[in-house]
Amino acid sequence: MATRFIGGESGHRSFFGGIKSKSQLVGLAGCVFIGFFGMMFTGWPGLLVGVLSGLIVYLMTAATHRGSYWDRRKRRLRWKERQKTGTDRFIPYSAAAWEEASALANMVKSKEEKARIMGAVRSRPDGADGMGWLDSRTGKPGIAWHAPAGEEPYLSVAFEVSGQLRGAESPRKQEQAQAGFGSLLAGFAPSSKLISGIQSITRVLPPDLALNEAWVEDHLAADAHPKAVRSYQEVLERTGRDTFVQRHLIVGRWPLTPDFYATAARYGAGRDGWRLLMAAEISSLARSLRAAKLGRVRPLTARAVVAMMLHQQNPSRPPLMVSGVKADQMGLPSQDQWNSTWVKGTDPISGEEVLWGHRTAMISAENMETGERTPYWLLSLLHNAGSGARTLSFQLETVPADQARLLASRDVVRDMAAVIAKQKKGQLVDPTTDVNLTSARARGNDLLPGTGHHGVNWVGFITISARTQADLTEAARRLEETAGTSAGIQKLEWLDTYQSAAAGTTWPIYRGTRPAAPTLGARMMNQLAGRGEKEEKVA
């Protein structure tokens, strides 16, 4: 089975080699300037100030297993600000909710308390901030329109897929599946493509044994012995123990760039041109997903996407149950804690009120152990990380091969320079540098012309859910243990103090990715390329 190196990419290294935080590098660079100019104008006192400043910056930004002091300080400030403005709570907007909040705000005298009360009532949950619909018609693929704060606007479309492999498959079938998914990603690399990447989502749930229980009730004799009844119940319990059901979703992302606007204008004026263009793009992506052997492919309607989001907030609700769902009502009432968000919902079967807690962690390249991995390196997070509902999401943005080769060659040069410098000094080569060099060379070989491979900018997120705080804490501990021992993830970065927004990274709306920064040469070529030739409008 083919393996690939993950970890140690140049996008997560400093100019001086190794993995450093940007805040630390910027702070130390500032201290160097302070010491240099301070010594010029004041002599040794200025140099001493620069040295002491550098020491303070280093201590504040030094990475630990709980993050740096600076990161912890930012989290505390963010949490206090959220509590002050009322955004640690979410109440879905409605006329009744707004009037109730207004009446409550009028009963208090403090302006800050009034702002906190009114700040909780919002039209969108934090995880779907700035989200609307370009097309939310019944029976048509839902085209979500996103304009989140601080990010470029984009469109997204979600697809339900049945998956590539089912049960025990032959090694040849597994290799074909791996090659098919690689070809799918490579197809997004050309600059002429409007789609920038895909989000793969795997939703893991305990099995629903309601049908099995109904069958037993229908076929069990009225005079059955109590031992027989207990025996059937034991069979059902054993059937559901440590077993899971998976659902797979794929989400495409189309940034609203000048190229998108120019192409849409050839299909029609205004939003009608956008919809016609997206209809062609959706059909093209669906064909690519089928060609990648992802099984049954079905684009989701706007109501189905929202139904999935509501299910992820309230796992007691069946997935993709669109009954009673409105496309513009995307969130349930929630309350944030420091390290979790708690959502109030209703069990549609029993009608009882339920409370679910969620916690989300990020998987990034800088927190990975550099080394070879098979395509199944994440299975342990899905099946061996404890019981309960969870969602694993990976967002993949293709980087053209020429840019990826440049980054890989930079890594090789830096690591070889480090090795040669140590050898000249008679020192042993750092094992980390040796592994990084091997990884960079392997990536360079993968990206050789003619292979058809491209680079990728990626980030992963995993959300765990539980009914009680104790269960959520245990699930987080079990997940961290599995990530470190079985998946080679040195640290899961828990997105604490804004868990309600973090949960959106595993919803089928493609949230949480910072687009890859193109090289200077790539930016210049994009400027020279213009917006394409004018063509006749498509009928």
PDB file of C-alpha atoms in Angstrom, residues 176-463:
ATOM      1  CA  GLN A 176      -7.542   2.210  -6.926  1.00  0.00           C
ATOM      2  CA  ALA A 177      -9.526   4.120  -4.303  1.00  0.00           C
ATOM      3  CA  GLN A 178      -6.409   5.971  -3.154  1.00  0.00           C
ATOM      4  CA  ALA A 179      -5.441   6.846  -6.734  1.00  0.00           C
ATOM      5  CA  GLY A 180      -8.986   7.954  -7.518  1.00  0.00           C
ATOM      6  CA  PHE A 181      -9.116  10.384  -4.610  1.00  0.00           C
ATOM      7  CA  GLY A 182      -5.678  11.737  -5.546  1.00  0.00           C
ATOM      8  CA  SER A 183      -6.852  12.309  -9.109  1.00  0.00           C
ATOM      9  CA  LEU A 184      -9.933  14.089  -7.770  1.00  0.00           C
ATOM     10  CA  LEU A 185      -7.781  16.561  -5.827  1.00  0.00           C
ATOM     11  CA  ALA A 186      -5.313  16.986  -8.689  1.00  0.00           C
ATOM     12  CA  GLY A 187      -8.185  18.029 -10.931  1.00  0.00           C
ATOM     13  CA  PHE A 188      -8.676  21.164  -8.810  1.00  0.00           C
ATOM     14  CA  ALA A 189      -5.085  22.384  -9.209  1.00  0.00           C
ATOM     15  CA  PRO A 190      -5.178  24.161 -12.621  1.00  0.00           C
ATOM     16  CA  SER A 191      -5.646  27.906 -12.371  1.00  0.00           C
ATOM     17  CA  SER A 192      -8.606  27.664 -14.743  1.00  0.00           C
ATOM     18  CA  LYS A 193     -10.615  25.798 -12.105  1.00  0.00           C
ATOM     19  CA  LEU A 194     -13.046  27.888 -10.077  1.00  0.00           C
ATOM     20  CA  ILE A 195     -13.348  25.344  -7.245  1.00  0.00           C
ATOM     21  CA  SER A 196     -10.535  25.761  -4.732  1.00  0.00           C
ATOM     22  CA  GLY A 197     -10.852  22.601  -2.651  1.00  0.00           C
ATOM     23  CA  ILE A 198     -13.068  20.103  -0.902  1.00  0.00           C
ATOM     24  CA  GLN A 199     -14.050  19.261   2.648  1.00  0.00           C
ATOM     25  CA  SER A 200     -14.434  15.596   3.535  1.00  0.00           C
ATOM     26  CA  ILE A 201     -16.671  14.856   6.525  1.00  0.00           C
ATOM     27  CA  THR A 202     -17.141  11.558   8.307  1.00  0.00           C
ATOM     28  CA  ARG A 203     -19.925  11.495  10.862  1.00  0.00           C
ATOM     29  CA  VAL A 204     -19.683   8.612  13.353  1.00  0.00           C
ATOM     30  CA  LEU A 205     -22.745   7.601  15.361  1.00  0.00           C
ATOM     31  CA  PRO A 206     -23.760   4.683  17.594  1.00  0.00           C
ATOM     32  CA  PRO A 207     -26.188   2.420  15.707  1.00  0.00           C
ATOM     33  CA  ASP A 208     -29.909   3.103  15.985  1.00  0.00           C
ATOM     34  CA  LEU A 209     -31.442  -0.156  17.227  1.00  0.00           C
ATOM     35  CA  ALA A 210     -35.034   1.098  17.205  1.00  0.00           C
ATOM     36  CA  LEU A 211     -35.979  -1.116  14.241  1.00  0.00           C
ATOM     37  CA  ASN A 212     -34.424  -4.157  15.920  1.00  0.00           C
ATOM     38  CA  GLU A 213     -36.369  -3.468  19.104  1.00  0.00           C
ATOM     39  CA  ALA A 214     -39.583  -3.009  17.106  1.00  0.00           C
ATOM     40  CA  TRP A 215     -39.010  -6.365  15.367  1.00  0.00           C
ATOM     41  CA  VAL A 216     -38.551  -8.109  18.720  1.00  0.00           C
ATOM     42  CA  GLU A 217     -41.777  -6.580  20.086  1.00  0.00           C
ATOM     43  CA  ASP A 218     -43.717  -7.687  16.983  1.00  0.00           C
ATOM     44  CA  HIS A 219     -42.402 -11.262  16.981  1.00  0.00           C
ATOM     45  CA  LEU A 220     -42.027 -12.012  20.679  1.00  0.00           C
ATOM     46  CA  ALA A 221     -44.737 -14.300  21.994  1.00  0.00           C
ATOM     47  CA  ALA A 222     -47.076 -12.807  24.592  1.00  0.00           C
ATOM     48  CA  ASP A 223     -46.336 -15.653  27.026  1.00  0.00           C
ATOM     49  CA  ALA A 224     -42.545 -15.554  26.467  1.00  0.00           C
ATOM     50  CA  HIS A 225     -40.467 -16.492  29.481  1.00  0.00           C
ATOM     51  CA  PRO A 226     -38.769 -13.530  31.219  1.00  0.00           C
ATOM     52  CA  LYS A 227     -35.381 -15.155  30.597  1.00  0.00           C
ATOM     53  CA  ALA A 228     -36.073 -15.128  26.851  1.00  0.00           C
ATOM     54  CA  VAL A 229     -36.962 -11.433  26.999  1.00  0.00           C
ATOM     55  CA  ARG A 230     -33.730 -10.666  28.862  1.00  0.00           C
ATOM     56  CA  SER A 231     -31.822 -12.767  26.338  1.00  0.00           C
ATOM     57  CA  TYR A 232     -33.143 -10.704  23.433  1.00  0.00           C
ATOM     58  CA  GLN A 233     -32.308  -7.502  25.292  1.00  0.00           C
ATOM     59  CA  GLU A 234     -28.772  -8.774  25.897  1.00  0.00           C
ATOM     60  CA  VAL A 235     -28.380  -9.496  22.173  1.00  0.00           C
ATOM     61  CA  LEU A 236     -29.432  -5.952  21.323  1.00  0.00           C
ATOM     62  CA  GLU A 237     -27.018  -4.483  23.861  1.00  0.00           C
ATOM     63  CA  ARG A 238     -24.134  -6.562  22.533  1.00  0.00           C
ATOM     64  CA  THR A 239     -25.038  -5.606  18.973  1.00  0.00           C
ATOM     65  CA  GLY A 240     -24.801  -1.892  19.769  1.00  0.00           C
ATOM     66  CA  ARG A 241     -21.733  -2.071  22.002  1.00  0.00           C
ATOM     67  CA  ASP A 242     -18.564  -0.562  20.446  1.00  0.00           C
ATOM     68  CA  THR A 243     -20.148  -0.456  16.987  1.00  0.00           C
ATOM     69  CA  PHE A 244     -20.659   2.650  14.900  1.00  0.00           C
ATOM     70  CA  VAL A 245     -22.465   3.860  11.809  1.00  0.00           C
ATOM     71  CA  GLN A 246     -20.737   6.259   9.421  1.00  0.00           C
ATOM     72  CA  ARG A 247     -22.076   8.946   7.141  1.00  0.00           C
ATOM     73  CA  HIS A 248     -19.850  10.594   4.546  1.00  0.00           C
ATOM     74  CA  LEU A 249     -20.215  14.079   3.106  1.00  0.00           C
ATOM     75  CA  ILE A 250     -18.142  16.039   0.587  1.00  0.00           C
ATOM     76  CA  VAL A 251     -18.333  19.828   0.377  1.00  0.00           C
ATOM     77  CA  GLY A 252     -16.986  21.928  -2.493  1.00  0.00           C
ATOM     78  CA  ARG A 253     -15.795  25.521  -2.079  1.00  0.00           C
ATOM     79  CA  TRP A 254     -15.955  28.193  -4.794  1.00  0.00           C
ATOM     80  CA  PRO A 255     -14.329  31.526  -3.793  1.00  0.00           C
ATOM     81  CA  LEU A 256     -15.986  34.635  -5.233  1.00  0.00           C
ATOM     82  CA  THR A 257     -12.957  35.868  -7.142  1.00  0.00           C
ATOM     83  CA  PRO A 258     -12.741  38.134 -10.210  1.00  0.00           C
ATOM     84  CA  ASP A 259     -12.406  34.962 -12.316  1.00  0.00           C
ATOM     85  CA  PHE A 260     -15.699  33.676 -10.892  1.00  0.00           C
ATOM     86  CA  TYR A 261     -17.491  36.950 -11.629  1.00  0.00           C
ATOM     87  CA  ALA A 262     -16.112  37.090 -15.175  1.00  0.00           C
ATOM     88  CA  THR A 263     -17.091  33.483 -15.898  1.00  0.00           C
ATOM     89  CA  ALA A 264     -20.565  33.901 -14.401  1.00  0.00           C
ATOM     90  CA  ALA A 265     -21.150  36.983 -16.576  1.00  0.00           C
ATOM     91  CA  ARG A 266     -20.877  34.746 -19.662  1.00  0.00           C
ATOM     92  CA  TYR A 267     -23.759  32.628 -18.346  1.00  0.00           C
ATOM     93  CA  GLY A 268     -26.121  35.472 -17.559  1.00  0.00           C
ATOM     94  CA  ALA A 269     -26.605  38.755 -15.766  1.00  0.00           C
ATOM     95  CA  GLY A 270     -26.397  39.076 -11.989  1.00  0.00           C
ATOM     96  CA  ARG A 271     -27.351  36.213  -9.694  1.00  0.00           C
ATOM     97  CA  ASP A 272     -28.998  34.288 -12.555  1.00  0.00           C
ATOM     98  CA  GLY A 273     -25.577  33.928 -14.143  1.00  0.00           C
ATOM     99  CA  TRP A 274     -24.163  32.737 -10.834  1.00  0.00           C
ATOM    100  CA  ARG A 275     -26.835  30.036 -10.550  1.00  0.00           C
ATOM    101  CA  LEU A 276     -26.328  28.830 -14.130  1.00  0.00           C
ATOM    102  CA  LEU A 277     -22.575  28.676 -13.635  1.00  0.00           C
ATOM    103  CA  MET A 278     -22.963  26.820 -10.333  1.00  0.00           C
ATOM    104  CA  ALA A 279     -25.332  24.306 -11.961  1.00  0.00           C
ATOM    105  CA  ALA A 280     -22.531  23.432 -14.397  1.00  0.00           C
ATOM    106  CA  GLU A 281     -19.949  23.337 -11.571  1.00  0.00           C
ATOM    107  CA  ILE A 282     -22.151  21.069  -9.417  1.00  0.00           C
ATOM    108  CA  SER A 283     -22.620  18.615 -12.293  1.00  0.00           C
ATOM    109  CA  SER A 284     -18.875  18.624 -12.950  1.00  0.00           C
ATOM    110  CA  LEU A 285     -17.998  17.972  -9.291  1.00  0.00           C
ATOM    111  CA  ALA A 286     -20.614  15.199  -9.074  1.00  0.00           C
ATOM    112  CA  ARG A 287     -19.018  13.487 -12.101  1.00  0.00           C
ATOM    113  CA  SER A 288     -15.575  13.820 -10.520  1.00  0.00           C
ATOM    114  CA  LEU A 289     -16.798  12.298  -7.259  1.00  0.00           C
ATOM    115  CA  ARG A 290     -18.281   9.333  -9.115  1.00  0.00           C
ATOM    116  CA  ALA A 291     -15.084   8.928 -11.131  1.00  0.00           C
ATOM    117  CA  ALA A 292     -13.180   8.831  -7.821  1.00  0.00           C
ATOM    118  CA  LYS A 293     -15.306   5.775  -6.869  1.00  0.00           C
ATOM    119  CA  LEU A 294     -16.970   7.540  -3.952  1.00  0.00           C
ATOM    120  CA  GLY A 295     -20.088   5.469  -4.489  1.00  0.00           C
ATOM    121  CA  ARG A 296     -23.551   6.975  -4.595  1.00  0.00           C
ATOM    122  CA  VAL A 297     -23.344  10.762  -4.979  1.00  0.00           C
ATOM    123  CA  ARG A 298     -26.257  13.053  -4.168  1.00  0.00           C
ATOM    124  CA  PRO A 299     -26.138  16.855  -3.827  1.00  0.00           C
ATOM    125  CA  LEU A 300     -27.977  18.065  -0.730  1.00  0.00           C
ATOM    126  CA  THR A 301     -30.724  20.650  -0.778  1.00  0.00           C
ATOM    127  CA  ALA A 302     -30.505  23.724   1.448  1.00  0.00           C
ATOM    128  CA  ARG A 303     -32.956  22.171   3.926  1.00  0.00           C
ATOM    129  CA  ALA A 304     -30.923  18.939   4.003  1.00  0.00           C
ATOM    130  CA  VAL A 305     -27.719  20.874   4.768  1.00  0.00           C
ATOM    131  CA  VAL A 306     -29.444  22.716   7.625  1.00  0.00           C
ATOM    132  CA  ALA A 307     -30.951  19.418   8.840  1.00  0.00           C
ATOM    133  CA  MET A 308     -27.435  17.970   9.059  1.00  0.00           C
ATOM    134  CA  MET A 309     -26.233  21.044  10.961  1.00  0.00           C
ATOM    135  CA  LEU A 310     -29.129  20.728  13.411  1.00  0.00           C
ATOM    136  CA  HIS A 311     -28.390  17.019  13.855  1.00  0.00           C
ATOM    137  CA  GLN A 312     -24.752  17.779  14.663  1.00  0.00           C
ATOM    138  CA  GLN A 313     -25.899  20.290  17.277  1.00  0.00           C
ATOM    139  CA  ASN A 314     -28.522  17.874  18.620  1.00  0.00           C
ATOM    140  CA  PRO A 315     -27.474  14.243  17.881  1.00  0.00           C
ATOM    141  CA  SER A 316     -30.827  13.032  19.251  1.00  0.00           C
ATOM    142  CA  ARG A 317     -32.259  14.298  15.978  1.00  0.00           C
ATOM    143  CA  PRO A 318     -31.851  11.856  13.036  1.00  0.00           C
ATOM    144  CA  PRO A 319     -29.423  13.024  10.316  1.00  0.00           C
ATOM    145  CA  LEU A 320     -30.917  14.683   7.234  1.00  0.00           C
ATOM    146  CA  MET A 321     -34.443  14.732   8.725  1.00  0.00           C
ATOM    147  CA  VAL A 322     -35.852  17.741   6.846  1.00  0.00           C
ATOM    148  CA  SER A 323     -39.304  17.659   8.429  1.00  0.00           C
ATOM    149  CA  GLY A 324     -39.972  21.046  10.024  1.00  0.00           C
ATOM    150  CA  VAL A 325     -36.614  22.453   8.871  1.00  0.00           C
ATOM    151  CA  LYS A 326     -36.314  25.949   7.408  1.00  0.00           C
ATOM    152  CA  ALA A 327     -33.246  26.918   5.404  1.00  0.00           C
ATOM    153  CA  ASP A 328     -32.745  30.189   7.305  1.00  0.00           C
ATOM    154  CA  GLN A 329     -33.012  28.693  10.813  1.00  0.00           C
ATOM    155  CA  MET A 330     -29.606  27.099  11.292  1.00  0.00           C
ATOM    156  CA  GLY A 331     -28.996  27.058  15.018  1.00  0.00           C
ATOM    157  CA  LEU A 332     -30.387  25.851  18.331  1.00  0.00           C
ATOM    158  CA  PRO A 333     -30.145  27.698  21.668  1.00  0.00           C
ATOM    159  CA  SER A 334     -26.699  27.219  23.188  1.00  0.00           C
ATOM    160  CA  GLN A 335     -24.526  28.284  26.103  1.00  0.00           C
ATOM    161  CA  ASP A 336     -20.721  28.300  25.934  1.00  0.00           C
ATOM    162  CA  GLN A 337     -18.396  27.194  28.692  1.00  0.00           C
ATOM    163  CA  TRP A 338     -14.630  27.732  28.634  1.00  0.00           C
ATOM    164  CA  ASN A 339     -13.937  24.429  26.863  1.00  0.00           C
ATOM    165  CA  SER A 340     -17.318  23.350  25.479  1.00  0.00           C
ATOM    166  CA  THR A 341     -20.633  24.502  24.085  1.00  0.00           C
ATOM    167  CA  TRP A 342     -23.964  23.135  25.328  1.00  0.00           C
ATOM    168  CA  VAL A 343     -26.953  22.982  23.005  1.00  0.00           C
ATOM    169  CA  LYS A 344     -30.596  22.639  24.045  1.00  0.00           C
ATOM    170  CA  GLY A 345     -32.819  20.634  21.742  1.00  0.00           C
ATOM    171  CA  THR A 346     -35.740  18.247  21.560  1.00  0.00           C
ATOM    172  CA  ASP A 347     -35.777  14.537  20.864  1.00  0.00           C
ATOM    173  CA  PRO A 348     -38.197  14.318  17.896  1.00  0.00           C
ATOM    174  CA  ILE A 349     -39.121  10.726  18.789  1.00  0.00           C
ATOM    175  CA  SER A 350     -39.962  11.149  22.479  1.00  0.00           C
ATOM    176  CA  GLY A 351     -40.585  14.901  22.512  1.00  0.00           C
ATOM    177  CA  GLU A 352     -38.335  15.294  25.559  1.00  0.00           C
ATOM    178  CA  GLU A 353     -35.870  18.153  25.964  1.00  0.00           C
ATOM    179  CA  VAL A 354     -32.231  17.112  25.636  1.00  0.00           C
ATOM    180  CA  LEU A 355     -28.908  18.797  26.335  1.00  0.00           C
ATOM    181  CA  TRP A 356     -25.769  17.994  24.320  1.00  0.00           C
ATOM    182  CA  GLY A 357     -22.222  19.207  24.920  1.00  0.00           C
ATOM    183  CA  HIS A 358     -19.665  19.559  22.117  1.00  0.00           C
ATOM    184  CA  ARG A 359     -15.938  20.151  22.019  1.00  0.00           C
ATOM    185  CA  THR A 360     -13.796  20.706  18.904  1.00  0.00           C
ATOM    186  CA  ALA A 361     -10.056  20.278  18.327  1.00  0.00           C
ATOM    187  CA  MET A 362      -7.864  21.215  15.373  1.00  0.00           C
ATOM    188  CA  ILE A 363      -5.350  18.891  13.705  1.00  0.00           C
ATOM    189  CA  SER A 364      -2.568  20.894  12.037  1.00  0.00           C
ATOM    190  CA  ALA A 365       0.666  20.004  10.289  1.00  0.00           C
ATOM    191  CA  GLU A 366       2.889  21.666  12.887  1.00  0.00           C
ATOM    192  CA  ASN A 367       1.478  19.360  15.569  1.00  0.00           C
ATOM    193  CA  MET A 368       2.072  16.200  13.530  1.00  0.00           C
ATOM    194  CA  GLU A 369       4.949  13.797  13.962  1.00  0.00           C
ATOM    195  CA  THR A 370       6.753  13.841  10.633  1.00  0.00           C
ATOM    196  CA  GLY A 371       6.704  10.393   9.051  1.00  0.00           C
ATOM    197  CA  GLU A 372       5.158   7.978   6.584  1.00  0.00           C
ATOM    198  CA  ARG A 373       1.447   7.238   6.797  1.00  0.00           C
ATOM    199  CA  THR A 374      -1.007   5.067   4.948  1.00  0.00           C
ATOM    200  CA  PRO A 375      -4.397   6.382   3.746  1.00  0.00           C
ATOM    201  CA  TYR A 376      -5.950   4.823   6.873  1.00  0.00           C
ATOM    202  CA  TRP A 377      -3.931   6.669   9.498  1.00  0.00           C
ATOM    203  CA  LEU A 378      -7.065   8.389  10.829  1.00  0.00           C
ATOM    204  CA  LEU A 379      -9.165   5.266  11.375  1.00  0.00           C
ATOM    205  CA  SER A 380      -8.115   5.110  15.030  1.00  0.00           C
ATOM    206  CA  LEU A 381      -9.795   8.481  15.657  1.00  0.00           C
ATOM    207  CA  LEU A 382     -13.037   7.117  14.222  1.00  0.00           C
ATOM    208  CA  HIS A 383     -13.206   3.663  15.795  1.00  0.00           C
ATOM    209  CA  ASN A 384     -10.824   3.418  18.745  1.00  0.00           C
ATOM    210  CA  ALA A 385     -11.335   6.756  20.458  1.00  0.00           C
ATOM    211  CA  GLY A 386     -14.194   5.911  22.788  1.00  0.00           C
ATOM    212  CA  SER A 387     -17.939   5.788  22.384  1.00  0.00           C
ATOM    213  CA  GLY A 388     -20.306   8.585  21.448  1.00  0.00           C
ATOM    214  CA  ALA A 389     -21.049  10.746  18.421  1.00  0.00           C
ATOM    215  CA  ARG A 390     -18.191  12.578  16.708  1.00  0.00           C
ATOM    216  CA  THR A 391     -17.376  14.205  13.410  1.00  0.00           C
ATOM    217  CA  LEU A 392     -14.025  14.251  11.609  1.00  0.00           C
ATOM    218  CA  SER A 393     -13.552  16.922   8.950  1.00  0.00           C
ATOM    219  CA  PHE A 394     -10.569  17.543   6.682  1.00  0.00           C
ATOM    220  CA  GLN A 395     -10.386  20.574   4.419  1.00  0.00           C
ATOM    221  CA  LEU A 396      -8.087  20.190   1.440  1.00  0.00           C
ATOM    222  CA  GLU A 397      -6.969  23.002  -0.844  1.00  0.00           C
ATOM    223  CA  THR A 398      -4.816  21.980  -3.800  1.00  0.00           C
ATOM    224  CA  VAL A 399      -1.534  23.844  -4.380  1.00  0.00           C
ATOM    225  CA  PRO A 400      -0.234  23.720  -8.001  1.00  0.00           C
ATOM    226  CA  ALA A 401       2.715  21.377  -8.457  1.00  0.00           C
ATOM    227  CA  ASP A 402       5.199  24.086  -9.465  1.00  0.00           C
ATOM    228  CA  GLN A 403       4.538  26.028  -6.246  1.00  0.00           C
ATOM    229  CA  ALA A 404       4.600  22.851  -4.142  1.00  0.00           C
ATOM    230  CA  ARG A 405       7.921  21.794  -5.719  1.00  0.00           C
ATOM    231  CA  LEU A 406       9.405  25.187  -4.840  1.00  0.00           C
ATOM    232  CA  LEU A 407       8.367  24.815  -1.198  1.00  0.00           C
ATOM    233  CA  ALA A 408       9.719  21.247  -1.033  1.00  0.00           C
ATOM    234  CA  SER A 409      13.050  22.314  -2.540  1.00  0.00           C
ATOM    235  CA  ARG A 410      13.337  25.090   0.066  1.00  0.00           C
ATOM    236  CA  ASP A 411      12.870  22.500   2.795  1.00  0.00           C
ATOM    237  CA  VAL A 412      15.589  20.299   1.284  1.00  0.00           C
ATOM    238  CA  VAL A 413      18.033  23.216   1.084  1.00  0.00           C
ATOM    239  CA  ARG A 414      17.387  24.329   4.675  1.00  0.00           C
ATOM    240  CA  ASP A 415      17.655  20.824   6.117  1.00  0.00           C
ATOM    241  CA  MET A 416      20.796  19.969   4.114  1.00  0.00           C
ATOM    242  CA  ALA A 417      22.391  23.245   5.266  1.00  0.00           C
ATOM    243  CA  ALA A 418      21.600  22.332   8.872  1.00  0.00           C
ATOM    244  CA  VAL A 419      23.082  18.835   8.430  1.00  0.00           C
ATOM    245  CA  ILE A 420      26.289  20.172   6.806  1.00  0.00           C
ATOM    246  CA  ALA A 421      26.723  22.823   9.506  1.00  0.00           C
ATOM    247  CA  LYS A 422      26.473  20.228  12.272  1.00  0.00           C
ATOM    248  CA  GLN A 423      28.854  17.861  10.496  1.00  0.00           C
ATOM    249  CA  LYS A 424      31.470  20.615  10.095  1.00  0.00           C
ATOM    250  CA  LYS A 425      31.271  21.240  13.830  1.00  0.00           C
ATOM    251  CA  GLY A 426      31.627  17.533  14.561  1.00  0.00           C
ATOM    252  CA  GLN A 427      28.143  17.355  16.062  1.00  0.00           C
ATOM    253  CA  LEU A 428      25.588  14.593  15.686  1.00  0.00           C
ATOM    254  CA  VAL A 429      22.755  15.341  13.292  1.00  0.00           C
ATOM    255  CA  ASP A 430      19.503  16.155  15.049  1.00  0.00           C
ATOM    256  CA  PRO A 431      17.045  13.254  14.418  1.00  0.00           C
ATOM    257  CA  THR A 432      14.272  15.780  13.758  1.00  0.00           C
ATOM    258  CA  THR A 433      16.306  17.452  11.015  1.00  0.00           C
ATOM    259  CA  ASP A 434      17.130  14.047   9.506  1.00  0.00           C
ATOM    260  CA  VAL A 435      13.451  13.031   9.398  1.00  0.00           C
ATOM    261  CA  ASN A 436      12.417  16.417   7.981  1.00  0.00           C
ATOM    262  CA  LEU A 437      15.043  16.085   5.239  1.00  0.00           C
ATOM    263  CA  THR A 438      13.780  12.611   4.337  1.00  0.00           C
ATOM    264  CA  SER A 439      10.230  13.946   4.259  1.00  0.00           C
ATOM    265  CA  ALA A 440      11.150  16.909   2.045  1.00  0.00           C
ATOM    266  CA  ARG A 441      12.962  14.651  -0.419  1.00  0.00           C
ATOM    267  CA  ALA A 442      10.007  12.255  -0.530  1.00  0.00           C
ATOM    268  CA  ARG A 443       7.616  15.127  -1.252  1.00  0.00           C
ATOM    269  CA  GLY A 444       9.940  16.365  -3.967  1.00  0.00           C
ATOM    270  CA  ASN A 445       9.932  12.924  -5.594  1.00  0.00           C
ATOM    271  CA  ASP A 446       6.134  12.763  -5.415  1.00  0.00           C
ATOM    272  CA  LEU A 447       5.910  16.127  -7.185  1.00  0.00           C
ATOM    273  CA  LEU A 448       8.246  15.323 -10.079  1.00  0.00           C
ATOM    274  CA  PRO A 449       6.906  16.391 -13.495  1.00  0.00           C
ATOM    275  CA  GLY A 450       4.814  13.667 -15.079  1.00  0.00           C
ATOM    276  CA  THR A 451       3.542  12.161 -11.828  1.00  0.00           C
ATOM    277  CA  GLY A 452       0.323  14.189 -11.921  1.00  0.00           C
ATOM    278  CA  HIS A 453       0.646  14.979  -8.213  1.00  0.00           C
ATOM    279  CA  HIS A 454       0.130  18.397  -6.648  1.00  0.00           C
ATOM    280  CA  GLY A 455       0.645  19.880  -3.210  1.00  0.00           C
ATOM    281  CA  VAL A 456      -2.113  20.475  -0.703  1.00  0.00           C
ATOM    282  CA  ASN A 457      -2.920  22.983   2.017  1.00  0.00           C
ATOM    283  CA  TRP A 458      -4.870  21.106   4.679  1.00  0.00           C
ATOM    284  CA  VAL A 459      -6.307  21.326   8.157  1.00  0.00           C
ATOM    285  CA  GLY A 460      -8.381  18.845  10.143  1.00  0.00           C
ATOM    286  CA  PHE A 461     -11.022  19.273  12.841  1.00  0.00           C
ATOM    287  CA  ILE A 462     -12.768  16.772  15.094  1.00  0.00           C
ATOM    288  CA  THR A 463     -15.853  17.433  17.219  1.00  0.00           C
TER     289      THR A 463
END
